XYZ file of C-alpha atoms in Angstrom:
745
model
C -37.917 86.155 -58.506
C -39.612 84.091 -55.812
C -39.775 81.135 -58.197
C -36.041 81.452 -58.886
C -35.182 81.576 -55.168
C -37.286 78.459 -54.543
C -35.367 76.581 -57.204
C -32.044 77.606 -55.653
C -33.139 76.453 -52.174
C -34.369 73.090 -53.465
C -31.107 72.529 -55.304
C -29.170 73.361 -52.119
C -31.180 70.888 -50.057
C -30.615 68.099 -52.580
C -26.860 68.745 -52.596
C -26.762 68.787 -48.760
C -28.589 65.464 -48.558
C -26.395 63.823 -51.152
C -23.169 64.811 -49.494
C -24.124 64.802 -45.799
C -22.089 62.454 -43.464
C -25.194 60.378 -42.697
C -25.844 59.794 -46.351
C -22.188 58.985 -46.883
C -22.305 56.400 -44.056
C -25.458 54.908 -45.461
C -23.741 54.304 -48.743
C -20.847 52.484 -47.030
C -21.254 48.719 -46.827
C -21.346 47.526 -43.201
C -19.237 44.387 -42.990
C -16.789 42.433 -40.830
C -13.070 42.684 -41.492
C -12.968 38.861 -41.519
C -15.605 36.328 -42.572
C -13.560 33.263 -41.700
C -10.600 32.728 -39.376
C -8.534 29.800 -38.074
C -6.865 30.048 -34.638
C -4.774 27.803 -32.456
C -5.869 27.264 -28.847
C -4.855 30.241 -26.711
C -4.528 32.684 -29.625
C -6.602 35.820 -30.262
C -7.848 37.876 -33.175
C -9.572 41.255 -33.238
C -12.731 41.491 -35.344
C -13.958 44.887 -36.504
C -17.153 46.074 -38.144
C -16.386 48.362 -41.059
C -18.706 50.974 -42.466
C -20.267 52.185 -39.216
C -19.379 53.849 -35.964
C -22.434 52.604 -34.115
C -22.253 50.296 -31.097
C -21.706 46.608 -31.893
C -23.049 43.717 -29.833
C -20.860 40.599 -30.034
C -21.824 36.991 -29.337
C -20.241 33.539 -29.650
C -22.302 30.479 -30.580
C -19.956 28.199 -28.567
C -18.136 29.865 -25.698
C -16.279 26.669 -24.870
C -14.676 26.824 -28.328
C -14.179 30.581 -28.700
C -15.150 33.612 -26.650
C -15.540 37.204 -27.822
C -15.143 40.371 -25.747
C -17.198 43.544 -25.902
C -14.497 44.983 -28.157
C -14.588 42.092 -30.619
C -11.486 40.247 -29.393
C -11.951 36.548 -30.176
C -10.094 34.060 -27.950
C -9.595 30.428 -29.037
C -10.431 28.144 -26.105
C -10.561 24.556 -27.353
C -10.622 22.586 -30.582
C -13.853 22.969 -32.538
C -15.917 25.396 -34.590
C -17.946 28.431 -33.556
C -19.708 31.392 -35.108
C -19.037 34.919 -33.902
C -21.912 37.291 -34.648
C -21.918 41.072 -34.594
C -25.251 42.871 -34.331
C -25.304 46.518 -35.414
C -28.081 48.747 -36.782
C -30.402 45.783 -37.145
C -27.901 43.830 -39.200
C -26.312 40.519 -38.193
C -22.788 39.805 -39.408
C -21.081 36.425 -38.990
C -17.488 35.200 -38.837
C -16.788 31.451 -38.869
C -14.048 30.463 -36.422
C -12.117 27.185 -36.537
C -9.978 26.381 -33.498
C -7.119 23.896 -33.715
C -4.818 22.430 -31.093
C -1.137 23.225 -30.993
C 1.887 21.403 -29.577
C -0.240 18.281 -29.221
C -0.111 14.789 -30.611
C -3.245 13.006 -31.761
C -3.722 9.562 -30.202
C -6.319 6.917 -30.797
C -7.154 3.935 -28.647
C -9.666 1.205 -28.065
C -10.307 -0.397 -24.767
C -11.139 -3.965 -23.872
C -14.185 -4.178 -21.600
C -13.224 -4.945 -18.009
C -15.126 -6.057 -14.957
C -16.955 -3.067 -13.536
C -17.017 -1.702 -10.041
C -19.848 -0.320 -7.955
C -20.076 3.488 -8.151
C -18.644 5.522 -5.305
C -20.823 8.593 -5.662
C -24.483 9.101 -6.401
C -25.617 12.640 -5.917
C -28.848 14.098 -7.148
C -28.347 16.269 -10.217
C -29.114 19.865 -9.341
C -28.584 23.274 -10.818
C -27.536 24.647 -7.462
C -24.224 23.335 -6.122
C -25.000 21.289 -3.036
C -22.961 18.921 -0.978
C -23.814 15.248 -0.760
C -21.338 12.973 0.987
C -19.813 9.853 -0.511
C -21.267 7.518 2.062
C -22.505 3.967 2.621
C -26.084 2.907 2.073
C -28.376 3.396 5.005
C -28.141 0.604 7.492
C -24.677 -0.568 6.480
C -21.418 -0.210 8.338
C -18.263 1.320 6.912
C -18.316 0.632 3.188
C -16.327 3.019 1.017
C -17.681 1.622 -2.218
C -21.401 1.938 -1.530
C -23.835 4.511 -2.856
C -25.279 7.418 -0.916
C -28.819 6.861 0.274
C -29.548 10.492 1.079
C -30.808 13.004 -1.436
C -28.985 16.311 -1.218
C -32.313 18.107 -1.343
C -34.029 15.946 1.237
C -35.754 17.796 4.027
C -33.678 15.791 6.473
C -30.496 17.302 5.064
C -29.883 20.902 6.185
C -28.906 23.429 3.564
C -25.225 23.460 2.744
C -22.765 25.915 1.207
C -21.734 25.495 -2.414
C -20.038 22.189 -3.060
C -16.372 22.153 -2.247
C -16.389 25.699 -0.919
C -15.840 26.755 2.637
C -17.349 30.158 2.090
C -18.561 32.561 -0.584
C -16.047 34.996 -2.008
C -16.530 38.526 -0.777
C -15.909 41.288 -3.243
C -15.749 44.335 -1.008
C -12.844 46.499 -2.096
C -10.169 47.508 0.356
C -8.546 50.903 0.156
C -5.634 51.217 -2.210
C -2.730 49.322 -0.754
C 0.852 50.521 -1.279
C 2.524 49.016 -4.298
C 5.324 47.073 -2.679
C 7.102 43.913 -3.722
C 9.502 42.292 -1.224
C 13.040 42.069 -2.453
C 14.219 38.680 -3.587
C 17.089 37.266 -1.591
C 19.415 34.406 -2.285
C 18.559 32.737 1.014
C 17.619 29.072 0.718
C 13.952 28.131 0.890
C 13.007 26.681 4.260
C 11.609 23.178 4.200
C 8.256 22.578 5.882
C 7.968 20.874 9.232
C 9.571 17.482 9.304
C 11.250 15.673 6.467
C 9.229 13.770 3.959
C 10.173 11.341 1.262
C 9.242 12.911 -2.105
C 6.374 11.292 -3.980
C 7.438 9.061 -6.850
C 7.996 10.951 -10.069
C 5.233 10.380 -12.595
C 6.093 8.773 -15.874
C 7.139 11.249 -18.527
C 6.876 8.849 -21.424
C 3.113 8.938 -21.817
C 0.272 10.705 -20.121
C -2.099 8.503 -18.118
C -5.046 7.177 -20.033
C -3.412 7.227 -23.453
C -2.177 4.570 -25.819
C -0.598 4.253 -29.214
C -2.869 4.338 -32.264
C -4.741 1.132 -32.913
C -2.990 -1.045 -35.505
C -6.254 -2.274 -37.045
C -9.389 -0.398 -38.128
C -11.963 0.063 -35.411
C -14.960 -2.284 -35.438
C -18.175 -1.414 -33.600
C -18.555 -3.477 -30.447
C -20.955 -4.051 -27.554
C -19.207 -3.081 -24.338
C -22.045 -3.843 -21.900
C -25.205 -5.930 -22.216
C -27.617 -6.593 -19.367
C -30.616 -8.894 -19.655
C -31.052 -9.532 -15.881
C -31.795 -13.234 -16.311
C -30.031 -14.234 -13.091
C -29.255 -11.025 -11.218
C -28.657 -7.294 -11.527
C -25.810 -7.662 -14.077
C -23.609 -5.119 -12.316
C -26.335 -2.492 -11.878
C -26.490 -0.955 -8.394
C -29.143 0.931 -6.464
C -29.042 4.709 -6.597
C -30.270 6.250 -3.359
C -32.843 4.209 -1.419
C -34.006 2.200 -4.446
C -34.175 -1.587 -4.261
C -33.155 -3.727 -7.260
C -34.026 -7.337 -8.089
C -34.304 -9.624 -11.095
C -37.824 -10.910 -11.724
C -39.959 -12.435 -14.463
C -42.200 -10.540 -16.866
C -39.488 -8.712 -18.762
C -39.396 -7.614 -22.368
C -37.484 -10.869 -22.883
C -37.395 -13.306 -19.985
C -36.485 -11.645 -16.705
C -36.044 -7.924 -16.104
C -34.749 -5.532 -13.428
C -37.411 -4.292 -10.994
C -36.593 -0.884 -9.439
C -38.715 -0.105 -6.375
C -38.524 1.558 -2.949
C -37.649 4.975 -4.353
C -38.046 7.942 -1.994
C -36.606 10.734 -4.134
C -36.775 11.605 -7.819
C -33.068 10.900 -8.388
C -33.255 7.389 -6.916
C -33.054 4.569 -9.449
C -30.576 2.118 -10.970
C -27.120 2.751 -12.388
C -23.962 1.184 -13.719
C -20.339 2.341 -13.368
C -18.999 1.993 -16.920
C -15.724 3.864 -16.452
C -13.565 0.855 -17.313
C -15.339 0.411 -20.652
C -15.611 4.025 -21.814
C -12.965 5.465 -24.126
C -12.488 9.262 -24.039
C -13.868 10.923 -27.144
C -15.605 7.790 -28.430
C -19.205 7.776 -29.640
C -21.664 5.324 -28.038
C -25.219 4.128 -28.492
C -27.262 3.090 -25.485
C -30.583 1.274 -25.728
C -32.939 -0.084 -23.082
C -36.525 -1.243 -22.700
C -38.485 0.579 -19.990
C -41.881 0.032 -18.376
C -43.645 1.601 -15.380
C -45.404 -0.425 -12.698
C -48.353 1.979 -12.910
C -49.334 5.311 -14.398
C -47.295 7.322 -16.878
C -44.309 9.645 -16.477
C -40.881 10.358 -17.919
C -37.896 8.061 -17.395
C -34.512 9.688 -17.917
C -31.080 8.242 -18.712
C -28.039 10.290 -17.587
C -24.309 9.826 -17.241
C -22.119 11.234 -14.491
C -18.462 11.876 -15.473
C -17.535 13.657 -12.229
C -18.887 13.681 -8.698
C -20.838 16.904 -9.328
C -21.540 16.798 -13.065
C -24.591 15.227 -14.747
C -25.099 14.944 -18.520
C -28.528 13.944 -19.830
C -28.497 11.296 -22.579
C -32.189 10.889 -23.364
C -35.705 10.771 -21.884
C -38.733 8.602 -22.624
C -42.454 9.123 -22.015
C -43.090 5.782 -20.305
C -46.235 3.911 -19.250
C -47.210 0.346 -18.326
C -46.137 -1.083 -21.704
C -42.596 -1.915 -22.773
C -41.007 0.918 -24.772
C -37.523 1.219 -26.206
C -35.243 4.071 -25.158
C -32.321 4.655 -27.547
C -29.809 7.472 -27.999
C -26.182 8.202 -28.876
C -23.657 10.289 -26.960
C -19.970 11.130 -27.130
C -17.762 10.578 -24.088
C -15.804 13.633 -22.879
C -12.052 13.921 -23.328
C -11.468 13.088 -19.657
C -13.481 11.918 -16.670
C -12.928 10.414 -13.222
C -15.986 8.149 -13.293
C -18.693 7.197 -15.801
C -21.865 6.293 -13.949
C -24.840 5.697 -16.291
C -28.178 5.703 -14.491
C -31.948 5.670 -14.966
C -34.298 7.796 -12.840
C -37.759 9.375 -12.858
C -37.162 13.125 -12.418
C -40.836 14.031 -11.965
C -41.823 11.322 -9.486
C -40.146 10.383 -6.198
C -41.937 7.072 -5.600
C -42.846 5.408 -8.915
C -41.453 1.899 -9.461
C -40.249 0.842 -12.907
C -38.698 -1.992 -14.902
C -35.597 -2.127 -17.103
C -34.610 -4.821 -19.598
C -32.244 -5.560 -22.488
C -29.884 -2.679 -21.779
C -27.075 -2.455 -24.308
C -24.123 -0.065 -24.542
C -22.356 -0.122 -27.918
C -19.153 1.670 -28.923
C -19.557 3.228 -32.387
C -16.192 4.941 -32.915
C -12.631 4.342 -31.769
C -12.438 7.589 -29.879
C -9.733 10.202 -30.159
C -8.118 12.402 -27.614
C -5.417 14.998 -27.519
C -2.643 14.746 -24.985
C 0.149 17.190 -24.371
C 2.994 15.903 -22.243
C 3.276 18.498 -19.484
C 6.029 19.166 -16.986
C 5.193 18.136 -13.421
C 3.663 20.924 -11.350
C 5.021 19.542 -8.088
C 8.560 19.257 -9.440
C 8.504 23.023 -10.027
C 6.456 23.971 -6.945
C 7.665 21.667 -4.140
C 11.209 23.122 -4.008
C 9.690 26.575 -3.508
C 6.681 25.988 -1.254
C 7.298 22.589 0.362
C 4.206 20.731 -0.796
C 1.964 21.135 -3.831
C -1.617 19.998 -3.396
C -4.995 19.686 -5.028
C -8.451 18.886 -3.698
C -10.058 15.570 -4.623
C -13.297 13.693 -4.236
C -13.136 10.000 -3.367
C -14.323 9.083 -6.868
C -11.398 11.004 -8.363
C -8.952 9.475 -5.900
C -10.188 5.959 -6.670
C -9.941 6.443 -10.449
C -6.732 4.861 -11.770
C -6.200 7.389 -14.558
C -6.833 10.412 -12.342
C -4.640 9.034 -9.565
C -1.716 8.567 -11.975
C -2.155 12.177 -13.054
C -2.284 13.375 -9.431
C 0.900 11.452 -8.559
C 2.731 13.176 -11.378
C 1.601 16.728 -10.640
C 0.973 16.898 -6.879
C 2.644 15.786 -3.668
C -0.439 16.171 -1.448
C -4.216 16.448 -1.542
C -7.162 17.597 0.540
C -10.416 15.662 0.521
C -13.023 18.070 -0.807
C -15.791 16.973 1.566
C -15.192 13.505 2.957
C -13.193 14.543 6.046
C -15.582 17.281 7.114
C -17.777 16.713 10.210
C -20.898 16.150 8.084
C -19.431 12.951 6.657
C -17.681 11.632 9.754
C -20.800 12.219 11.878
C -23.057 10.576 9.249
C -25.315 13.601 8.904
C -27.117 11.940 5.956
C -28.295 9.152 8.292
C -27.474 9.767 11.938
C -26.703 6.710 14.028
C -26.070 6.633 17.780
C -24.297 3.913 19.760
C -23.878 3.443 23.484
C -20.920 5.146 25.122
C -19.777 1.775 26.473
C -19.686 0.360 22.943
C -17.661 3.382 21.823
C -15.161 2.833 24.644
C -14.665 -0.745 23.491
C -13.685 0.539 20.041
C -10.471 2.048 21.351
C -8.978 2.824 17.938
C -12.099 4.714 16.845
C -13.002 6.629 19.995
C -11.510 8.564 22.861
C -14.176 9.158 25.505
C -12.903 11.799 27.962
C -13.851 11.683 31.652
C -15.951 14.809 31.165
C -18.220 12.978 28.707
C -21.201 11.820 30.805
C -23.815 11.076 28.126
C -25.018 7.510 27.566
C -24.837 7.727 23.747
C -22.364 8.956 21.183
C -22.611 9.391 17.378
C -21.463 6.392 15.351
C -18.449 7.866 13.546
C -17.911 7.008 9.885
C -14.248 6.668 8.902
C -14.717 4.783 5.636
C -13.658 7.560 3.256
C -10.869 8.708 5.563
C -9.457 5.179 5.749
C -9.607 4.703 1.986
C -7.893 8.033 1.387
C -5.107 7.280 3.878
C -4.404 3.918 2.286
C -4.377 5.274 -1.269
C -2.134 8.168 -0.231
C 0.370 5.895 1.508
C 0.501 3.430 -1.384
C 1.162 6.221 -3.870
C 3.610 8.408 -1.974
C 1.121 11.235 -1.366
C 0.510 13.365 1.725
C -2.805 14.702 3.057
C -4.149 17.884 4.591
C -6.861 17.004 7.133
C -9.784 19.366 6.615
C -11.476 20.106 9.057
C -12.363 19.511 12.747
C -14.242 22.557 14.115
C -16.478 24.352 11.627
C -19.901 25.984 11.788
C -20.835 24.785 8.291
C -21.176 21.172 7.151
C -21.550 20.146 10.786
C -24.987 18.756 11.709
C -27.050 20.975 13.966
C -28.062 17.956 16.068
C -24.436 17.646 17.212
C -25.134 20.708 19.394
C -28.558 19.629 20.679
C -29.611 17.674 23.769
C -29.682 13.900 23.152
C -28.338 14.628 19.647
C -31.922 15.442 18.673
C -32.611 18.042 15.970
C -35.646 19.184 17.940
C -33.818 19.417 21.260
C -32.448 22.478 23.025
C -28.833 23.514 22.603
C -26.573 21.870 25.190
C -24.574 23.643 27.879
C -20.971 24.730 27.323
C -19.745 21.917 29.596
C -21.540 19.255 27.544
C -20.297 20.796 24.295
C -16.736 20.937 25.621
C -16.905 17.186 26.216
C -18.425 16.485 22.802
C -15.796 18.584 21.039
C -13.001 16.832 22.926
C -14.488 13.419 22.128
C -14.700 14.264 18.426
C -11.235 15.794 17.990
C -9.425 13.118 19.992
C -11.343 10.283 18.326
C -10.718 11.420 14.740
C -7.044 12.171 15.302
C -6.397 8.934 17.188
C -8.112 6.906 14.465
C -5.937 8.493 11.778
C -2.731 7.803 13.703
C -3.557 4.279 14.913
C -5.247 2.804 11.814
C -3.557 -0.519 10.957
C -1.177 -0.113 13.913
C -0.063 3.342 12.821
C 0.753 2.390 9.227
C -0.385 5.813 7.967
C 1.060 7.934 10.758
C 3.218 9.921 8.327
C 0.490 10.687 5.751
C -1.317 13.674 7.345
C 1.079 16.606 7.629
C -1.408 19.387 8.529
C -4.765 19.754 10.284
C -7.212 22.615 9.827
C -8.248 22.449 13.476
C -10.682 25.350 13.136
C -12.270 26.766 10.016
C -13.763 30.224 9.395
C -14.396 31.337 12.968
C -14.128 34.980 11.869
C -16.906 34.372 9.339
C -19.074 31.940 11.286
C -22.844 31.733 11.625
C -24.027 33.849 14.531
C -27.400 32.106 14.768
C -26.513 28.423 14.966
C -24.368 25.640 16.494
C -21.071 26.844 18.019
C -22.346 30.443 18.401
C -25.582 29.281 20.009
C -23.661 27.301 22.610
C -20.661 29.554 23.269
C -21.922 32.993 22.265
C -21.656 35.203 19.235
C -18.508 36.982 18.018
C -18.795 40.130 20.116
C -16.579 41.821 22.669
C -13.648 39.628 23.650
C -15.228 36.730 21.770
C -14.428 38.436 18.481
C -10.831 37.226 18.606
C -10.639 35.399 21.969
C -13.057 32.428 21.899
C -12.130 30.031 24.740
C -13.582 26.966 22.976
C -11.306 27.519 19.974
C -8.253 27.719 22.205
C -9.412 24.506 23.870
C -9.758 22.825 20.476
C -6.125 23.585 19.644
C -5.004 22.431 23.099
C -6.738 19.086 22.514
C -5.309 18.690 19.005
C -1.798 19.592 20.162
C -2.030 17.107 23.031
C -2.967 14.364 20.543
C 0.079 15.193 18.412
C 2.229 15.068 21.549
C 0.973 11.573 22.362
C 2.186 10.390 18.953
C 5.417 12.464 18.977
C 4.264 14.469 15.961
C 4.394 18.081 17.186
C 7.530 18.806 15.148
C 6.354 17.223 11.905
C 2.612 18.032 11.764
C 1.133 21.548 11.605
C -2.025 22.745 13.343
C -3.634 25.649 11.494
C -6.490 28.108 11.649
C -8.059 28.209 8.148
C -10.180 31.057 6.749
C -11.173 32.975 3.603
C -10.769 36.662 2.696
C -7.850 36.917 5.120
C -6.567 39.888 3.074
C -9.794 41.949 3.280
C -10.072 45.048 5.459
C -9.323 44.353 9.120
C -9.096 40.571 8.675
C -5.283 40.351 8.814
C -5.285 42.072 12.211
C -8.119 39.852 13.452
C -6.329 36.682 12.314
C -3.120 37.738 14.059
C -5.003 38.567 17.278
C -6.908 35.250 17.174
C -3.817 33.072 16.674
C -1.839 35.018 19.295
C -4.700 34.441 21.752
C -4.719 30.700 21.018
C -0.976 30.512 21.708
C -0.987 32.874 24.712
C 0.176 31.273 27.944
C 0.962 27.915 26.328
C 4.329 26.195 27.024
C 4.872 26.150 23.247
C 3.006 27.233 20.154
C -0.167 25.152 19.683
C -1.426 26.959 16.560
C 1.359 27.005 13.999
C -0.242 29.521 11.712
C -2.815 30.358 9.100
C -4.372 28.497 6.200
C -5.258 31.118 3.575
C -8.112 29.699 1.493
C -7.381 32.167 -1.324
C -10.508 32.083 -3.478
C -9.313 35.018 -5.571
C -10.497 36.945 -8.632
C -8.392 38.825 -11.165
C -10.186 42.050 -10.104
C -9.603 41.563 -6.368
C -7.377 41.325 -4.420
C -4.408 42.750 -6.251
C -1.333 40.505 -6.119
C 0.377 43.231 -4.068
C -2.393 43.274 -1.447
C -2.405 39.487 -1.212
C 1.372 39.239 -0.815
C 1.421 42.070 1.727
C -0.994 39.993 3.827
C 1.256 36.938 3.550
C 4.151 39.127 4.706
C 2.136 40.356 7.714
C 1.449 36.782 8.789
C 5.080 35.808 8.271
C 6.280 38.792 10.303
C 3.905 37.712 13.089
C 5.825 34.424 13.242
C 3.144 32.316 11.563
C 3.502 29.408 9.203
C 1.433 30.116 6.077
C -0.264 27.497 3.917
C -2.184 28.552 0.810
C -4.936 25.988 1.167
C -7.659 26.488 -1.488
C -6.233 28.582 -4.306
C -8.408 29.328 -7.318
C -8.603 32.517 -9.388
C -11.774 33.431 -11.270
C -12.511 35.561 -14.309
C -15.872 37.117 -15.211
C -16.955 36.922 -11.591
C -18.990 39.660 -9.950
C -20.189 39.514 -6.338
C -19.263 35.846 -6.221
C -21.268 34.958 -9.335
C -20.443 34.418 -12.992
C -21.060 37.429 -15.197
C -19.690 37.632 -18.739
C -17.385 40.643 -18.784
C -15.099 39.762 -21.662
C -12.269 38.621 -19.388
C -10.160 35.879 -20.932
C -7.877 33.029 -19.941
C -4.956 35.280 -20.920
C -6.119 37.845 -18.348
C -6.111 35.106 -15.739
C -2.664 33.944 -16.849
C -1.238 37.462 -16.443
C -2.699 37.726 -12.933
C -1.297 34.322 -11.957
C 2.144 35.211 -13.328
C 2.226 38.419 -11.278
C 0.892 36.736 -8.140
C 3.253 33.768 -8.273
C 6.338 35.891 -8.927
C 5.526 38.017 -5.898
C 4.848 34.929 -3.765
C 8.191 33.435 -4.774
C 9.859 36.716 -3.844
C 8.246 36.863 -0.406
C 9.030 33.188 0.161
C 12.696 33.819 -0.582
C 12.608 36.573 2.044
C 10.454 35.048 4.806
C 10.584 31.246 4.200
C 7.142 31.117 5.817
C 5.001 29.329 3.190
C 4.918 25.554 3.734
C 2.344 24.462 1.191
C 0.268 25.553 -1.801
C -2.947 23.735 -2.691
C -4.931 24.384 -5.871
C -8.644 23.852 -5.164
C -9.516 21.375 -7.885
C -8.074 19.500 -10.865
C -9.766 21.492 -13.640
C -12.494 24.040 -14.282
C -15.174 21.521 -15.202
C -14.951 19.883 -11.771
C -14.617 23.124 -9.789
C -17.270 24.566 -7.479
C -16.763 27.834 -9.431
C -16.610 26.206 -12.866
C -18.440 28.978 -14.745
C -15.694 31.464 -13.891
C -12.834 29.175 -15.008
C -10.683 29.370 -11.832
C -7.986 26.717 -12.412
C -5.021 25.811 -14.656
C -6.950 23.282 -16.779
C -10.288 23.686 -18.547
C -12.579 20.776 -19.465
C -10.349 17.951 -18.245
C -6.992 17.064 -16.741
C -5.255 17.332 -20.124
C -7.041 20.478 -21.346
C -4.254 22.898 -20.458
C -4.840 26.663 -20.186
C -2.396 29.575 -20.560
C -2.461 29.876 -16.759
C -0.582 26.595 -16.417
C 2.340 27.985 -18.404
C 2.399 31.316 -16.547
C 2.201 29.475 -13.215
C 5.146 27.251 -14.138
C 7.207 30.068 -15.658
C 6.789 32.163 -12.512
C 7.993 29.303 -10.305
C 11.024 28.705 -12.511
C 11.906 32.381 -12.648
């Protein structure tokens, strides 16, 4: 009997194992629903793992081509190929993704080598975004085309905020705001202060930087050769380096690079006029060290803050050849190729027989886009972007800017750091400054014997380019705790000195504001008087540094000083008086500019601050608020943002949206992959812009909207894709279309 029962139990166990759910799952084949997929840019597909209910971990081999969310949603980003992998239960499943462009026309072009120009920017490559001004070489006077001689990481250069930013984005969440959208009225949109002639309409027949397909097959060609037999052959010094042609080269003479004081210093060549987007190139050079052994690196710089390594060479005191190929990006505003020694700040080296050869014709994709400013200007008065001087001086980029924008803000070159020459402070006598009446206004209260030698080179170049191309400028900024040298607040302008008294600082502030504004309005006998239409007189007072500069002199933001700082009121009084002298009070706006103006108690603080500035004045001296608007799709909500705009409008303020960008996958101000897509950004932008148009139709208070950058790749928040274009000025994102559709609606 016992034996029989044992047999029954064993049989039951076998049956249970064979037909249990786990066993059934094990028999199922775990696989992807798709092994291969083709998508057009902007489209999505959902991948699923069949045969299991366990958690799947997704990953893309090339996020720039295609991204994948935690739920397996694949988003096509740009033309190319990528592999999407799914890891589950120790298995790795793969789907091959091919991304193609849509609504685009393939174009091919070759370019005839042209005479090159000296580079306008030479910043040290760094993984942390730092600011380095576009400035003349040390010891030279105003020279907009020269190379910076100051390393951004030099001990002489104080730490700076992230490049192009005025402040980090705060992510504290406000309490739930009421869901309210102002009603749209049929009232006409109010024009901004003054009347301006619209910028010339950009050509709609062909996008800048494109050409018809070449009529003959491409033939490989040398586009730049340098043997240094009688000079530097167009190569320029990077940083403090000294260049000269001398004997003893690999063949004949060579280029001797000496006098380096930082690892990024070296020799470079601006090849932008010879580089074709999308073309493949080979670069070769012979390299030798003066002594010792270390690595020499060759890099190219397509934007003012982007550095792409080409190749490196283990060099010593014998001639060695460095050779590599690279492919030019689809768009760029400069193309500075340079040689440096990243592991040694002082080593001298030699270069010879440098050759740059074009291997392919190059292809690009161009979609003819409707002008942003033609849709935006009628609604918000002026449509702007932020630019570096290298972008502004690039012919292709400038043509693009003229088509899409009616104004621009210099990203860094009009900030106090640049004007005061913080990279290489120079002082001149006060008497000399007085004799330069177009550059300085020395008030009676200024009793010091010296004054900083002000650098207007970038400002002058920007004004002239703007005027010649029908563009307007926002002047950013005069009074700011960041990107203002600490020595400007110290006795004798000495970093090691004590902070000056309030009376001395009052005089310095007045000297600076009056001098900069007078220079702008008197340059070339007032030829550019109508270019600057707004000044950010003060920047980020409500978020300033309590332990340095303005706060050290005038006191921290406490008590009445929280929203009633006398020196800020004085700054606006000075700026308004300068506008009065040039009869510009009705056509130029003076603004207080700040970030996170929609967070918590900030709207109330902003209103109190501006009301204090205007209190007791014969007429308004602060016209309103510049809302920097570094937003994220998670915060603020479009409703909260627009409610803040409405509060400012109801307070009687002019509102300019001054630095708009909208991130995805951004947590606590930093990139963090969260599966958010460009479509998510586009939906947020559509909602935001529709609500802004509605409030504008009701209040007529917004007089300008500036997008903070041309495209993601050149943005200070590039990892979180904050703008309407991706890798270049023609790499359009879904957000562009939602932005335009909202304006037209």
